[in-house]
mmCIF file of C-alpha atoms and ligand atoms in Angstrom:
data_model
loop_
_atom_site.group_PDB
_atom_site.id
_atom_site.type_symbol
_atom_site.label_atom_id
_atom_site.label_comp_id
_atom_site.label_asym_id
_atom_site.label_seq_id
_atom_site.Cartn_x
_atom_site.Cartn_y
_atom_site.Cartn_z
ATOM 1 C CA MET Y 1 -9.804 -5.327 14.032
ATOM 2 C CA MET Y 2 -8.590 -4.307 10.567
ATOM 3 C CA ASN Y 3 -11.058 -5.178 7.811
ATOM 4 C CA LEU Y 4 -8.830 -4.620 4.778
ATOM 5 C CA ALA Y 5 -10.511 -4.813 1.380
ATOM 6 C CA HIS Y 6 -8.104 -7.029 -0.561
ATOM 7 C CA ARG Y 7 -7.178 -5.260 -3.835
ATOM 8 C CA GLY Y 8 -10.381 -3.388 -2.969
ATOM 9 C CA ALA Y 9 -13.638 -5.339 -2.712
ATOM 10 C CA SER Y 10 -12.264 -7.644 -5.392
ATOM 11 C CA GLU Y 11 -15.094 -10.141 -5.171
ATOM 12 C CA TYR Y 12 -17.492 -7.495 -6.495
ATOM 13 C CA ALA Y 13 -15.431 -5.152 -8.697
ATOM 14 C CA PRO Y 14 -12.236 -5.359 -10.782
ATOM 15 C CA GLU Y 15 -9.282 -5.624 -8.404
ATOM 16 C CA ASN Y 16 -7.004 -2.666 -7.756
ATOM 17 C CA THR Y 17 -9.282 -0.125 -9.456
ATOM 18 C CA LEU Y 18 -10.932 2.928 -7.927
ATOM 19 C CA ALA Y 19 -14.293 1.147 -8.321
ATOM 20 C CA ALA Y 20 -13.079 -1.739 -6.145
ATOM 21 C CA PHE Y 21 -11.547 0.529 -3.508
ATOM 22 C CA TYR Y 22 -14.667 2.682 -3.179
ATOM 23 C CA LYS Y 23 -16.838 -0.422 -3.030
ATOM 24 C CA GLY Y 24 -14.674 -1.753 -0.206
ATOM 25 C CA LEU Y 25 -15.194 1.401 1.813
ATOM 26 C CA GLU Y 26 -18.946 1.397 1.086
ATOM 27 C CA MET Y 27 -18.996 -2.134 2.480
ATOM 28 C CA GLY Y 28 -17.522 -0.992 5.772
ATOM 29 C CA ALA Y 29 -13.850 -1.881 5.292
ATOM 30 C CA SER Y 30 -11.589 -0.034 7.701
ATOM 31 C CA GLY Y 31 -8.736 -0.131 5.211
ATOM 32 C CA LEU Y 32 -7.549 -1.026 1.736
ATOM 33 C CA GLU Y 33 -4.898 -3.451 0.546
ATOM 34 C CA THR Y 34 -3.147 -3.045 -2.783
ATOM 35 C CA ASP Y 35 -0.089 -4.181 -4.757
ATOM 36 C CA LEU Y 36 2.728 -1.924 -5.957
ATOM 37 C CA ARG Y 37 4.713 -2.237 -9.180
ATOM 38 C CA LEU Y 38 6.926 0.007 -11.276
ATOM 39 C CA SER Y 39 6.336 1.184 -14.854
ATOM 40 C CA ARG Y 40 9.231 1.374 -17.327
ATOM 41 C CA ASP Y 41 9.584 5.085 -16.650
ATOM 42 C CA GLY Y 42 9.590 4.691 -12.877
ATOM 43 C CA ILE Y 43 6.006 5.423 -11.838
ATOM 44 C CA VAL Y 44 4.735 3.373 -8.891
ATOM 45 C CA PHE Y 45 1.295 1.971 -9.727
ATOM 46 C CA LEU Y 46 -1.152 -0.685 -8.551
ATOM 47 C CA LEU Y 47 -1.178 -4.138 -10.148
ATOM 48 C CA HIS Y 48 -1.081 -7.628 -8.699
ATOM 49 C CA ASP Y 49 0.352 -9.705 -11.543
ATOM 50 C CA GLU Y 50 3.701 -9.187 -13.234
ATOM 51 C CA ARG Y 51 1.881 -9.428 -16.569
ATOM 52 C CA LEU Y 52 -1.080 -7.504 -17.919
ATOM 53 C CA GLU Y 53 -3.254 -10.224 -19.472
ATOM 54 C CA ARG Y 54 -5.419 -11.322 -16.544
ATOM 55 C CA THR Y 55 -6.685 -7.946 -15.379
ATOM 56 C CA THR Y 56 -6.347 -5.614 -18.372
ATOM 57 C CA ASN Y 57 -6.709 -5.676 -22.153
ATOM 58 C CA GLY Y 58 -2.908 -5.333 -22.465
ATOM 59 C CA THR Y 59 -0.303 -8.017 -23.063
ATOM 60 C CA GLY Y 60 3.166 -8.748 -21.729
ATOM 61 C CA ARG Y 61 5.079 -7.555 -18.705
ATOM 62 C CA ALA Y 62 3.769 -4.358 -17.154
ATOM 63 C CA SER Y 63 7.331 -3.191 -16.453
ATOM 64 C CA GLU Y 64 7.980 -2.896 -20.216
ATOM 65 C CA TYR Y 65 5.434 -0.088 -20.633
ATOM 66 C CA THR Y 66 5.555 3.589 -19.734
ATOM 67 C CA TRP Y 67 2.930 4.940 -17.381
ATOM 68 C CA LYS Y 68 1.361 6.838 -20.280
ATOM 69 C CA GLU Y 69 0.923 3.552 -22.173
ATOM 70 C CA LEU Y 70 -0.387 1.721 -19.110
ATOM 71 C CA GLN Y 71 -2.961 4.425 -18.498
ATOM 72 C CA GLU Y 72 -4.535 3.712 -21.874
ATOM 73 C CA LEU Y 73 -5.451 0.154 -20.866
ATOM 74 C CA ASP Y 74 -8.907 -0.985 -19.818
ATOM 75 C CA ALA Y 75 -8.671 -2.573 -16.370
ATOM 76 C CA GLY Y 76 -12.381 -3.235 -15.900
ATOM 77 C CA SER Y 77 -13.900 -5.062 -18.908
ATOM 78 C CA TRP Y 78 -12.320 -8.420 -18.003
ATOM 79 C CA PHE Y 79 -14.436 -8.396 -14.845
ATOM 80 C CA ALA Y 80 -17.774 -7.166 -16.229
ATOM 81 C CA ALA Y 81 -18.992 -4.906 -19.018
ATOM 82 C CA ALA Y 82 -20.318 -2.480 -16.403
ATOM 83 C CA TYR Y 83 -16.717 -1.715 -15.436
ATOM 84 C CA ALA Y 84 -15.440 -1.007 -18.952
ATOM 85 C CA GLY Y 85 -13.090 1.954 -18.900
ATOM 86 C CA GLU Y 86 -11.748 1.499 -15.377
ATOM 87 C CA ARG Y 87 -8.080 2.472 -15.498
ATOM 88 C CA LEU Y 88 -4.939 1.334 -13.756
ATOM 89 C CA VAL Y 89 -4.210 3.590 -10.797
ATOM 90 C CA SER Y 90 -0.899 5.188 -9.839
ATOM 91 C CA LEU Y 91 0.135 5.198 -6.168
ATOM 92 C CA GLU Y 92 -0.040 8.991 -6.242
ATOM 93 C CA THR Y 93 -3.669 8.902 -7.429
ATOM 94 C CA PHE Y 94 -4.515 6.232 -4.869
ATOM 95 C CA LEU Y 95 -3.088 8.408 -2.104
ATOM 96 C CA HIS Y 96 -4.836 11.463 -3.506
ATOM 97 C CA PHE Y 97 -8.207 9.745 -3.088
ATOM 98 C CA PHE Y 98 -7.646 7.681 0.051
ATOM 99 C CA ALA Y 99 -4.825 9.131 2.170
ATOM 100 C CA ARG Y 100 -7.067 11.736 3.791
ATOM 101 C CA LYS Y 101 -9.700 9.228 4.827
ATOM 102 C CA PRO Y 102 -9.541 7.771 8.357
ATOM 103 C CA ILE Y 103 -8.616 4.317 7.081
ATOM 104 C CA HIS Y 104 -5.597 2.034 7.104
ATOM 105 C CA LEU Y 105 -3.597 1.320 3.943
ATOM 106 C CA ALA Y 106 -1.713 -1.945 3.418
ATOM 107 C CA LEU Y 107 0.744 -1.499 0.566
ATOM 108 C CA GLU Y 108 2.337 -4.674 -0.737
ATOM 109 C CA MET Y 109 5.612 -4.185 -2.595
ATOM 110 C CA LYS Y 110 5.667 -6.755 -5.381
ATOM 111 C CA GLU Y 111 9.072 -5.808 -6.745
ATOM 112 C CA GLU Y 112 12.346 -4.123 -5.824
ATOM 113 C CA GLY Y 113 13.179 -0.572 -6.807
ATOM 114 C CA LEU Y 114 10.040 1.247 -5.703
ATOM 115 C CA GLU Y 115 10.851 1.520 -1.989
ATOM 116 C CA GLU Y 116 12.249 5.041 -2.047
ATOM 117 C CA ASP Y 117 9.533 6.596 -4.212
ATOM 118 C CA THR Y 118 6.802 4.933 -2.184
ATOM 119 C CA LEU Y 119 8.181 6.276 1.098
ATOM 120 C CA ARG Y 120 8.578 9.723 -0.462
ATOM 121 C CA LEU Y 121 4.905 9.728 -1.479
ATOM 122 C CA LEU Y 122 3.795 8.561 1.968
ATOM 123 C CA ALA Y 123 5.767 11.401 3.528
ATOM 124 C CA LYS Y 124 4.250 13.860 1.036
ATOM 125 C CA TYR Y 125 0.748 12.785 2.101
ATOM 126 C CA GLY Y 126 1.763 12.652 5.781
ATOM 127 C CA ILE Y 127 0.208 9.265 6.455
ATOM 128 C CA SER Y 128 3.106 7.015 7.397
ATOM 129 C CA ASN Y 129 1.401 6.077 10.688
ATOM 130 C CA ARG Y 130 -1.719 4.739 8.930
ATOM 131 C CA VAL Y 131 0.177 2.603 6.464
ATOM 132 C CA THR Y 132 1.722 -0.841 6.671
ATOM 133 C CA ILE Y 133 4.287 -1.760 4.047
ATOM 134 C CA THR Y 134 4.179 -5.483 3.353
ATOM 135 C CA SER Y 135 6.090 -7.873 1.131
ATOM 136 C CA PHE Y 136 6.907 -11.536 0.665
ATOM 137 C CA GLN Y 137 10.486 -10.448 -0.036
ATOM 138 C CA GLN Y 138 12.789 -9.939 2.949
ATOM 139 C CA GLY Y 139 15.222 -7.877 0.885
ATOM 140 C CA ILE Y 140 12.539 -5.307 0.120
ATOM 141 C CA LEU Y 141 11.508 -5.030 3.763
ATOM 142 C CA ARG Y 142 15.133 -4.675 4.837
ATOM 143 C CA MET Y 143 15.546 -1.838 2.364
ATOM 144 C CA VAL Y 144 12.355 -0.139 3.619
ATOM 145 C CA ARG Y 145 13.609 -0.342 7.200
ATOM 146 C CA ARG Y 146 16.996 1.073 6.167
ATOM 147 C CA LEU Y 147 15.257 4.024 4.539
ATOM 148 C CA ASP Y 148 12.678 4.611 7.266
ATOM 149 C CA SER Y 149 13.131 3.608 10.900
ATOM 150 C CA ALA Y 150 9.507 4.300 11.839
ATOM 151 C CA VAL Y 151 7.200 3.082 9.076
ATOM 152 C CA ARG Y 152 5.087 0.038 9.964
ATOM 153 C CA ILE Y 153 6.262 -3.169 8.302
ATOM 154 C CA GLY Y 154 4.389 -6.451 7.832
ATOM 155 C CA PHE Y 155 6.099 -9.622 6.620
ATOM 156 C CA LEU Y 156 3.924 -11.795 4.365
ATOM 157 C CA VAL Y 157 4.605 -15.473 4.949
ATOM 158 C CA LYS Y 158 2.748 -18.733 4.579
ATOM 159 C CA GLN Y 159 3.313 -19.757 8.199
ATOM 160 C CA TYR Y 160 5.730 -18.701 10.862
ATOM 161 C CA THR Y 161 9.003 -20.343 11.775
ATOM 162 C CA GLU Y 162 11.733 -19.402 14.255
ATOM 163 C CA GLU Y 163 13.807 -17.972 11.369
ATOM 164 C CA ILE Y 164 10.931 -15.745 10.334
ATOM 165 C CA LEU Y 165 10.457 -14.496 13.889
ATOM 166 C CA ALA Y 166 14.163 -13.672 14.050
ATOM 167 C CA GLU Y 167 13.930 -11.790 10.755
ATOM 168 C CA LEU Y 168 10.886 -9.842 11.957
ATOM 169 C CA LYS Y 169 12.855 -8.767 15.021
ATOM 170 C CA GLU Y 170 15.883 -7.878 12.923
ATOM 171 C CA ILE Y 171 13.886 -5.451 10.787
ATOM 172 C CA SER Y 172 11.708 -4.224 13.680
ATOM 173 C CA ALA Y 173 8.539 -5.340 11.910
ATOM 174 C CA GLN Y 174 5.232 -4.647 13.619
ATOM 175 C CA GLN Y 175 3.168 -7.279 11.863
ATOM 176 C CA ILE Y 176 3.245 -10.840 10.604
ATOM 177 C CA CYS Y 177 0.796 -11.776 7.837
ATOM 178 C CA LEU Y 178 -0.080 -15.476 7.806
ATOM 179 C CA THR Y 179 -2.245 -17.546 5.478
ATOM 180 C CA ALA Y 180 -5.633 -17.993 7.094
ATOM 181 C CA GLU Y 181 -5.505 -21.778 6.994
ATOM 182 C CA THR Y 182 -2.327 -21.971 9.106
ATOM 183 C CA ILE Y 183 -3.658 -19.733 11.874
ATOM 184 C CA THR Y 184 -4.329 -21.196 15.320
ATOM 185 C CA LYS Y 185 -5.396 -19.583 18.572
ATOM 186 C CA ASP Y 186 -2.182 -20.685 20.319
ATOM 187 C CA GLY Y 187 -0.090 -19.351 17.459
ATOM 188 C CA VAL Y 188 -1.820 -15.978 17.554
ATOM 189 C CA ASN Y 189 -1.339 -15.759 21.335
ATOM 190 C CA ARG Y 190 2.318 -16.632 21.023
ATOM 191 C CA LEU Y 191 2.923 -14.038 18.291
ATOM 192 C CA LYS Y 192 1.027 -11.358 20.180
ATOM 193 C CA ALA Y 193 3.075 -12.140 23.295
ATOM 194 C CA ALA Y 194 6.143 -11.514 21.148
ATOM 195 C CA GLY Y 195 4.760 -8.042 20.449
ATOM 196 C CA LEU Y 196 3.529 -8.683 16.890
ATOM 197 C CA GLU Y 197 0.256 -7.882 15.237
ATOM 198 C CA VAL Y 198 -1.198 -10.878 13.412
ATOM 199 C CA ARG Y 199 -2.949 -10.318 10.105
ATOM 200 C CA ALA Y 200 -4.484 -13.102 8.009
ATOM 201 C CA TRP Y 201 -4.406 -13.353 4.222
ATOM 202 C CA ARG Y 202 -5.921 -15.714 1.673
ATOM 203 C CA VAL Y 203 -9.235 -15.773 3.530
ATOM 204 C CA ARG Y 204 -10.945 -17.773 0.838
ATOM 205 C CA ASP Y 205 -14.393 -18.182 2.355
ATOM 206 C CA GLU Y 206 -16.606 -17.228 5.273
ATOM 207 C CA ALA Y 207 -15.661 -20.315 7.279
ATOM 208 C CA LEU Y 208 -12.001 -19.261 7.222
ATOM 209 C CA MET Y 209 -13.000 -15.697 8.063
ATOM 210 C CA HIS Y 210 -14.825 -16.934 11.185
ATOM 211 C CA HIS Y 211 -11.894 -19.188 12.052
ATOM 212 C CA CYS Y 212 -9.519 -16.207 11.959
ATOM 213 C CA LEU Y 213 -11.893 -14.129 14.096
ATOM 214 C CA GLU Y 214 -12.132 -16.922 16.664
ATOM 215 C CA CYS Y 215 -8.337 -17.167 16.787
ATOM 216 C CA GLY Y 216 -8.154 -13.460 17.676
ATOM 217 C CA VAL Y 217 -6.278 -12.012 14.679
ATOM 218 C CA ASP Y 218 -5.751 -8.242 14.545
ATOM 219 C CA GLY Y 219 -6.958 -8.000 10.984
ATOM 220 C CA MET Y 220 -7.332 -9.671 7.638
ATOM 221 C CA THR Y 221 -7.266 -8.882 3.947
ATOM 222 C CA ILE Y 222 -10.515 -10.025 2.436
ATOM 223 C CA ASN Y 223 -12.174 -9.954 -0.983
ATOM 224 C CA PHE Y 224 -15.641 -9.652 0.603
ATOM 225 C CA PRO Y 225 -15.340 -6.980 3.308
ATOM 226 C CA ASP Y 226 -19.151 -6.735 3.551
ATOM 227 C CA LYS Y 227 -19.262 -10.178 5.162
ATOM 228 C CA LEU Y 228 -16.580 -9.276 7.682
ATOM 229 C CA THR Y 229 -18.372 -6.007 8.487
ATOM 230 C CA GLU Y 230 -21.536 -8.005 9.158
ATOM 231 C CA ALA Y 231 -19.721 -10.589 11.297
ATOM 232 C CA LEU Y 232 -18.069 -7.858 13.383
ATOM 233 C CA ARG Y 233 -21.413 -6.104 13.833
ATOM 234 C CA ARG Y 234 -22.885 -9.307 15.251
ATOM 235 C CA VAL Y 235 -20.010 -9.703 17.706
ATOM 236 C CA LEU Y 236 -20.327 -6.151 19.080
HETATM 237 O O1 G3P Z 1 -2.918 -9.776 2.007
HETATM 238 C C1 G3P Z 1 -1.801 -10.254 1.407
HETATM 239 C C2 G3P Z 1 -2.065 -10.769 0.068
HETATM 240 O O2 G3P Z 1 -2.497 -9.707 -0.727
HETATM 241 C C3 G3P Z 1 -0.897 -11.464 -0.522
HETATM 242 O O3 G3P Z 1 -1.240 -12.192 -1.616
HETATM 243 O O4 G3P Z 1 -1.324 -12.709 -3.961
HETATM 244 O O5 G3P Z 1 -3.044 -11.260 -3.010
HETATM 245 O O6 G3P Z 1 -0.789 -10.394 -3.275
HETATM 246 P P1 G3P Z 1 -1.614 -11.595 -3.032
HETATM 247 CA CA1 CA Z 2 -1.397 -8.305 -2.251
#
């Protein structure tokens, strides 16, 4: 069961910062989820939104800034004064700190154009088998599969349809990522019988977390990995 700290332990620390990732691991997460974007000068880095306002003291589209400029931003104060000075993190730095740990990494590609560099970095750190590349965008996943026939792929969707299952087969995806509220036990069984891993996302509260566990999902991204760790401990 993959307990993936969603943008790190984002309930307790500013999302997609080293503080949030380390907190997730302290809370027993077995993996980390994060979002990939591209700076103006082509550096792959971690940010959820297209724009900077919500999670940094910057303004505008992140893609209009060089990595040097992005590194100057404060990515922690918006969350709490105690996190002032947290910085945006490049994929290379993220891998430097976390690739050698025995954990799973779920890397969500938020935009086109970073597929090749991301795969190159994964190869450099030799961790392709402990990574799942995910995206809401089919085109990105198709490109990833063209570039790498082995890397694990997860398709992020709201709920599954026959077309989505056909697409998953087409790109030899290992995983389907469904919104927690659409998950049912029958659905999970059917998807598993089709050879897919089922991972939940948007697990808003503990009730949904328990629902997903009862339905037998293979993992979930969660803002409060401590609560999932505790629930799993009780089951075992
Ligand atoms: O776990 C998948 C989830 O991260 C997708 O949604 O908005 O958090 O990127 P979002
Ligand atoms: Ca994400």
